[in-house]
Amino acid sequence: MRILSGIQPTGRFHWGNYFGAIQQYIALQDNEQAFYFIADLHALTTVRDPKQLAQNTTDAALDLLALGLDPAKATLFRQSDVPEVSELMWLLMTVTQHSLLEKCHAYKDKVAKGIAADAGLFTYPVLMAADILLYDSDVVPVGVDQVQHVEVTRDIAQRINSLYNGEFLHLPNARVMESTAKVPGLDGEKMSKSYNNTIEIFETAKSLRKKIMSIKTDSTPVEAPKNPETCPVFTLYKLFATQEQQDALAARYRAGGMGYGEAKQTLYDAAFNHFAPARERREKWESQPADLERVLADGAKKARAKGQQVLQRVRDAMGLGQRLAGT
Ligand code: ADP
Ligand code: TRP
């Protein structure tokens, strides 16, 4: 069974990305054949600064490796290192109905917000379909917001199969990652880059402390009992703490006599320690850029070997035949 997922390098990863997605990708690498890529072609629809895009892509790779993605188990690559994906995208575009893409929420939401839609934003789901179909992926772990795109992928694959009369493309299934409820940000709303309320996984100690101290809390006085269940500091603490540790802090909230500052300090210690081994691993990878490039090059090589077979299948089905040797 092949698991595949992609993550966009649109900025540094935050706690929401980690607990909502990355942690689960990494857990899956132990049991299945896993392909994970950094979706730099998708990020082009929003990141227009070339240096920034390159930096984001490197940071994304470093973050994933630091957090435990093991290149001996999973195949990690940059989307743009596999040119076959762009070619497959065009082939898929020729059978994709405009009306199918018009229904996609991600596109509709952006248009509703007044964001001018480029063709790249509109056809984004077709590139995502190519990402998935190019490797005969079986399972695609994604957040709820991406399930519709996996449905679109199935539609497109079925259309190729029925128009050209054969099982050329393998139908994938979405696996919704919902074990972690949404991670709140500094303002208590969902943590998201778009809301500017994130805590990045690899903040410096100083910036981490400053951010945690700025988490919005109510004005209950120090002496008064407090409700842990409605406090974002406690919700975040739960991500890092054992059940016993959670019960202990909850009891201190309810007893009164503890200010939010103390709860924040407890959260700070837990979070800093949690990511300490990853921070060390990140520094090691960062000091060995040639090793990082080798991991990405090996990943792309493996991904291309599979992708070329599938692309050839589709080219044959559609009447294009063999690609010229050496391309
Ligand atoms: P952002 O909202 O910061 O732009 P993305 O949309 O790039 O983040 O999210 C990448 C992945 O991280 C998705 O799978 C998404 O479901 C998950 N994710 C992002 N924010 C959160 C959050 N606050 N809580 C749980 N999961 C999240
Ligand atoms: N669109 C996904 C997101 O924003 C990222 C992505 C691109 C992806 N291609 C993919 C996810 C293929 C799964 C499979 O989160």
Coordinates of C-alpha atoms and ligand atoms in Angstrom, one line a residue:
M1 CA 0.0 0.0 0.0
R2 CA 1.4 3.4 -0.9
I3 CA 0.7 6.5 1.3
L4 CA 1.3 9.9 -0.3
S5 CA 0.9 13.4 1.0
G6 CA 2.3 16.8 0.2
I7 CA 2.7 19.9 2.3
Q8 CA 3.1 23.4 0.9
P9 CA 6.2 25.5 1.8
T10 CA 4.3 28.7 2.3
G11 CA 6.1 29.6 5.6
R12 CA 7.6 28.0 8.7
F13 CA 5.6 25.1 10.1
H14 CA 3.7 25.8 13.3
W15 CA 2.2 23.7 16.1
G16 CA -1.1 23.3 14.2
N17 CA 0.8 21.8 11.2
Y18 CA 2.7 19.5 13.5
F19 CA -0.1 18.1 15.6
G20 CA -2.6 18.3 12.8
A21 CA -0.6 16.7 10.0
I22 CA 3.2 16.2 10.2
Q23 CA 3.2 14.0 13.3
Q24 CA 0.7 11.7 11.6
Y25 CA 2.7 11.5 8.4
I26 CA 5.7 10.5 10.4
A27 CA 3.9 7.8 12.3
L28 CA 2.7 6.2 9.0
Q29 CA 6.3 5.8 7.7
D30 CA 6.8 2.8 9.9
N31 CA 4.1 0.6 8.4
E32 CA 3.6 1.6 4.8
Q33 CA 5.5 2.6 1.8
A34 CA 5.4 6.4 2.2
F35 CA 6.0 9.2 -0.3
Y36 CA 6.0 12.7 1.1
F37 CA 6.8 15.8 -0.9
I38 CA 7.2 19.5 -0.5
A39 CA 4.6 21.1 -2.8
D40 CA 6.7 24.0 -4.2
L41 CA 4.8 24.1 -7.5
H42 CA 1.6 24.7 -5.5
A43 CA 3.2 27.3 -3.3
L44 CA 4.0 29.3 -6.5
T45 CA 0.3 30.4 -6.5
T46 CA 1.0 32.4 -3.3
V47 CA 4.7 32.9 -2.8
R48 CA 6.0 35.3 -5.4
D49 CA 9.4 36.0 -4.0
P50 CA 11.9 33.5 -5.5
K51 CA 14.4 33.6 -2.6
Q52 CA 11.6 33.2 -0.1
L53 CA 10.2 30.2 -1.9
A54 CA 13.7 28.5 -2.1
Q55 CA 14.2 29.2 1.6
N56 CA 10.8 28.0 2.6
T57 CA 11.4 24.7 0.7
T58 CA 14.7 24.1 2.4
D59 CA 13.2 24.9 5.7
A60 CA 10.3 22.5 5.1
A61 CA 12.7 19.7 4.3
L62 CA 14.8 20.5 7.4
D63 CA 11.8 20.7 9.6
L64 CA 10.4 17.3 8.4
L65 CA 13.7 15.5 8.9
A66 CA 14.2 17.1 12.3
L67 CA 10.8 16.0 13.4
G68 CA 11.5 12.4 12.6
L69 CA 10.9 11.8 8.9
D70 CA 13.4 9.1 8.2
P71 CA 14.7 9.0 4.6
A72 CA 15.5 5.3 5.1
K73 CA 11.8 4.6 5.6
A74 CA 10.0 7.3 3.6
T75 CA 10.7 8.9 0.3
L76 CA 11.0 12.7 0.7
F77 CA 11.2 14.9 -2.4
R78 CA 10.5 18.3 -3.9
Q79 CA 7.5 18.3 -6.1
S80 CA 9.3 20.4 -8.8
D81 CA 12.1 17.8 -9.0
V82 CA 9.7 15.4 -10.7
P83 CA 8.8 17.1 -14.0
E84 CA 6.5 14.2 -14.9
V85 CA 4.0 15.7 -12.6
S86 CA 3.6 18.8 -14.7
E87 CA 3.2 16.7 -17.8
L88 CA 0.6 14.5 -16.2
M89 CA -1.2 17.6 -15.0
W90 CA -1.7 18.7 -18.6
L91 CA -3.0 15.3 -19.7
L92 CA -5.5 15.4 -16.8
M93 CA -6.5 18.9 -17.7
T94 CA -7.7 17.8 -21.1
V95 CA -10.4 15.7 -19.5
T96 CA -11.3 17.9 -16.5
Q97 CA -14.5 19.7 -16.6
H98 CA -14.5 23.4 -15.8
S99 CA -17.6 22.9 -13.7
L100 CA -15.8 20.3 -11.5
L101 CA -13.2 22.9 -10.5
E102 CA -15.7 25.6 -10.0
K103 CA -17.2 23.6 -7.2
C104 CA -13.9 23.4 -5.2
H105 CA -14.2 25.2 -1.8
A106 CA -10.5 26.3 -1.7
Y107 CA -11.0 28.2 -4.9
K108 CA -14.5 29.5 -4.1
D109 CA -13.4 30.7 -0.7
K110 CA -10.5 32.7 -2.1
V111 CA -12.7 34.3 -4.8
A112 CA -15.3 35.1 -2.2
K113 CA -12.6 37.0 -0.3
G114 CA -12.0 39.1 -3.3
I115 CA -8.6 37.4 -4.2
A116 CA -8.1 37.5 -8.0
A117 CA -7.8 33.9 -9.2
D118 CA -5.0 33.0 -11.5
A119 CA -5.4 30.0 -13.7
G120 CA -2.9 28.3 -11.4
L121 CA -5.2 28.8 -8.4
F122 CA -8.2 27.5 -10.4
T123 CA -6.4 24.5 -11.7
Y124 CA -4.6 23.8 -8.4
P125 CA -6.7 20.6 -7.8
V126 CA -5.6 19.1 -11.1
L127 CA -2.0 19.5 -10.1
M128 CA -2.9 17.8 -6.8
A129 CA -4.6 15.0 -8.8
A130 CA -1.4 14.6 -10.8
D131 CA 0.6 14.5 -7.6
I132 CA -1.5 11.6 -6.3
L133 CA -2.1 9.7 -9.5
L134 CA 1.5 9.8 -10.7
Y135 CA 2.5 7.3 -8.1
D136 CA -0.5 4.9 -8.0
S137 CA -1.1 6.2 -4.5
D138 CA -3.6 4.2 -2.4
V139 CA -4.0 6.4 0.7
V140 CA -3.8 10.2 1.0
P141 CA -3.7 11.5 4.5
V142 CA -5.0 15.1 4.5
G143 CA -6.8 17.6 6.7
V144 CA -10.6 17.8 6.3
D145 CA -10.3 20.9 4.0
Q146 CA -8.4 18.8 1.4
V147 CA -10.9 15.8 1.1
Q148 CA -12.7 17.5 -1.7
H149 CA -9.5 17.6 -3.7
V150 CA -9.0 13.9 -3.3
E151 CA -12.6 13.4 -4.5
V152 CA -11.8 15.5 -7.6
T153 CA -8.7 13.3 -8.1
R154 CA -10.9 10.2 -8.2
D155 CA -13.3 11.9 -10.6
I156 CA -10.5 12.8 -13.0
A157 CA -8.9 9.3 -12.8
Q158 CA -12.3 7.7 -13.5
R159 CA -12.8 9.9 -16.5
I160 CA -9.5 8.9 -18.0
N161 CA -10.2 5.3 -17.4
S162 CA -13.6 5.4 -18.9
L163 CA -12.7 7.7 -21.9
Y164 CA -9.7 5.6 -22.8
N165 CA -11.2 2.3 -21.7
G166 CA -8.9 0.7 -19.3
E167 CA -7.5 0.8 -15.7
F168 CA -4.8 3.3 -16.4
L169 CA -5.1 5.3 -13.2
H170 CA -5.4 3.9 -9.7
L171 CA -8.2 5.4 -7.5
P172 CA -6.9 6.8 -4.2
N173 CA -8.7 7.2 -0.9
A174 CA -8.4 10.2 1.4
R175 CA -7.6 9.4 5.1
V176 CA -8.9 12.3 7.1
M177 CA -6.6 13.2 10.0
E178 CA -8.9 14.4 12.7
S179 CA -7.5 12.8 15.8
T180 CA -6.2 16.2 16.9
A181 CA -8.9 18.8 17.3
K182 CA -7.9 22.1 15.9
V183 CA -4.9 23.6 17.6
P184 CA -5.7 27.1 18.9
G185 CA -3.4 30.1 18.2
L186 CA -2.3 33.0 20.4
D187 CA -5.7 34.6 20.1
G188 CA -7.6 31.4 20.9
E189 CA -8.8 31.0 17.3
K190 CA -7.6 28.2 15.0
M191 CA -3.8 28.5 14.7
S192 CA -3.1 29.5 11.1
K193 CA -0.5 31.5 9.1
S194 CA -3.4 33.4 7.6
Y195 CA -4.4 34.7 11.1
N196 CA -0.9 35.6 12.2
N197 CA -1.4 33.8 15.5
T198 CA 1.0 30.9 15.1
I199 CA 3.7 29.5 17.3
E200 CA 6.4 27.9 15.0
I201 CA 7.8 24.6 15.9
F202 CA 11.4 25.9 15.9
E203 CA 11.0 29.3 17.6
T204 CA 14.1 30.4 19.5
A205 CA 13.8 30.1 23.2
K206 CA 13.3 33.9 23.6
S207 CA 10.6 34.2 20.9
L208 CA 8.8 31.1 22.2
R209 CA 8.6 32.6 25.7
K210 CA 7.4 35.9 24.3
K211 CA 4.7 34.3 22.2
I212 CA 3.5 32.0 25.0
M213 CA 3.4 34.9 27.4
S214 CA 1.2 36.8 24.9
I215 CA -1.5 34.0 24.6
K216 CA -4.8 35.6 25.2
T217 CA -6.3 34.8 28.6
D218 CA -9.2 36.3 30.6
S219 CA -8.9 38.7 33.5
T220 CA -9.7 36.3 36.4
P221 CA -7.6 37.4 39.4
V222 CA -4.8 35.1 40.6
E223 CA -6.6 33.9 43.7
A224 CA -9.8 32.9 41.9
P225 CA -10.4 29.3 40.6
K226 CA -10.1 29.1 36.8
N227 CA -11.6 26.8 34.1
P228 CA -8.9 24.9 32.3
E229 CA -11.3 23.7 29.6
T230 CA -11.9 27.2 28.2
C231 CA -8.3 28.3 28.4
P232 CA -6.1 28.1 25.3
V233 CA -3.0 27.8 27.4
F234 CA -4.4 24.6 28.9
T235 CA -5.5 23.3 25.5
L236 CA -2.0 23.8 24.1
Y237 CA -0.5 22.2 27.2
K238 CA -2.5 19.0 26.6
L239 CA -0.6 18.5 23.3
F240 CA 2.6 18.0 25.2
A241 CA 1.6 16.5 28.6
T242 CA 0.7 13.1 29.8
Q243 CA -2.7 12.5 31.3
E244 CA -1.3 12.8 34.8
Q245 CA 0.4 16.1 34.0
Q246 CA -2.8 17.4 32.5
D247 CA -4.8 16.4 35.6
A248 CA -2.2 18.0 37.9
L249 CA -2.3 21.4 36.0
A250 CA -6.1 21.2 35.7
A251 CA -6.3 20.8 39.5
R252 CA -4.2 23.9 40.0
Y253 CA -6.5 25.9 37.7
R254 CA -9.5 24.8 39.7
A255 CA -8.0 25.4 43.1
G256 CA -7.3 29.1 42.5
G257 CA -4.1 30.8 43.6
M258 CA -2.3 30.2 40.3
G259 CA -2.0 33.0 37.8
Y260 CA -2.0 32.5 34.1
G261 CA 1.6 33.5 34.0
E262 CA 2.5 30.3 35.9
A263 CA 0.4 28.2 33.6
K264 CA 2.2 29.8 30.7
Q265 CA 5.5 29.0 32.2
T266 CA 4.5 25.4 32.6
L267 CA 3.4 25.3 28.9
Y268 CA 6.7 26.9 27.9
D269 CA 8.8 24.3 29.7
A270 CA 6.8 21.4 28.3
A271 CA 6.9 22.7 24.7
F272 CA 10.6 23.6 24.8
N273 CA 11.5 20.1 26.2
H274 CA 9.2 18.4 23.7
F275 CA 11.0 19.8 20.7
A276 CA 14.5 19.8 22.2
P277 CA 15.6 16.5 20.4
A278 CA 14.1 17.8 17.1
R279 CA 15.9 21.1 17.5
E280 CA 19.2 19.2 17.9
R281 CA 18.5 17.1 14.8
R282 CA 17.6 20.2 12.9
E283 CA 20.9 21.8 13.7
K284 CA 22.8 18.8 12.6
W285 CA 21.0 18.6 9.2
E286 CA 21.4 22.4 8.8
S287 CA 25.1 22.0 9.2
Q288 CA 25.2 19.4 6.4
P289 CA 23.5 20.9 3.4
A290 CA 25.1 18.4 1.0
D291 CA 23.4 15.5 3.0
L292 CA 20.1 17.3 2.7
E293 CA 20.4 17.7 -1.0
R294 CA 21.4 14.1 -1.3
V295 CA 18.2 13.0 0.5
L296 CA 16.1 15.1 -1.7
A297 CA 17.9 14.0 -4.9
D298 CA 17.5 10.3 -3.9
G299 CA 13.9 10.9 -3.1
A300 CA 13.2 12.5 -6.5
K301 CA 15.0 9.6 -8.2
K302 CA 12.8 7.1 -6.5
A303 CA 9.7 9.1 -7.2
R304 CA 10.6 9.6 -10.8
A305 CA 11.2 6.0 -11.4
K306 CA 7.6 5.2 -10.4
G307 CA 6.2 8.3 -12.0
Q308 CA 7.7 7.6 -15.4
Q309 CA 6.0 4.2 -15.5
V310 CA 2.6 5.7 -14.7
L311 CA 3.0 8.6 -17.1
Q312 CA 4.0 6.2 -19.9
R313 CA 0.8 4.2 -19.2
V314 CA -1.3 7.3 -19.6
R315 CA 0.7 8.6 -22.7
D316 CA 0.1 5.2 -24.3
A317 CA -3.5 5.2 -23.5
M318 CA -4.0 8.7 -24.9
G319 CA -2.1 8.1 -28.1
L320 CA 1.2 9.9 -27.4
G321 CA 3.5 6.9 -27.3
Q322 CA 7.0 6.8 -26.0
R323 CA 8.8 9.9 -24.8
L324 CA 12.0 10.7 -26.7
A325 CA 14.9 8.9 -25.1
G326 CA 16.8 11.0 -22.6
T327 CA 13.9 13.2 -21.7
Ligands
ADP1 P1 -2.1 27.3 7.6 O1 -3.6 27.4 8.0 O2 -1.2 27.8 8.6 O3 -1.9 27.9 6.2 P2 -2.0 24.8 6.1 O4 -3.4 25.1 5.5 O5 -0.8 24.9 5.2 O6 -1.8 25.8 7.4 O7 -2.0 23.4 6.8 C1 -1.2 22.3 6.5 C2 -1.7 21.1 7.3 O8 -1.7 21.4 8.7 C3 -3.1 20.7 7.0 O9 -3.2 19.3 6.9 C4 -4.0 21.2 8.1 O10 -5.1 20.4 8.3 C5 -3.0 21.2 9.3 N1 -3.3 22.3 10.2 C6 -3.1 23.6 10.0 N2 -3.5 24.4 11.1 C7 -4.0 23.5 12.0 C8 -4.5 23.7 13.3 N3 -4.6 24.9 13.9 N4 -5.0 22.6 14.0 C9 -4.9 21.4 13.4 N5 -4.3 21.1 12.2 C10 -3.9 22.2 11.5
TRP2 N1 -3.1 21.0 -1.3 C1 -2.5 20.4 -0.1 C2 -2.6 21.4 1.1 O1 -2.7 22.6 0.9 C3 -1.0 20.1 -0.3 C4 -0.9 19.1 -1.4 C5 -0.5 19.3 -2.7 C6 -1.2 17.7 -1.3 N2 -0.5 18.1 -3.4 C7 -1.0 17.1 -2.6 C8 -1.7 16.9 -0.3 C9 -1.2 15.8 -2.8 C10 -2.0 15.6 -0.5 C11 -1.7 15.0 -1.8 O2 -2.5 21.0 2.2

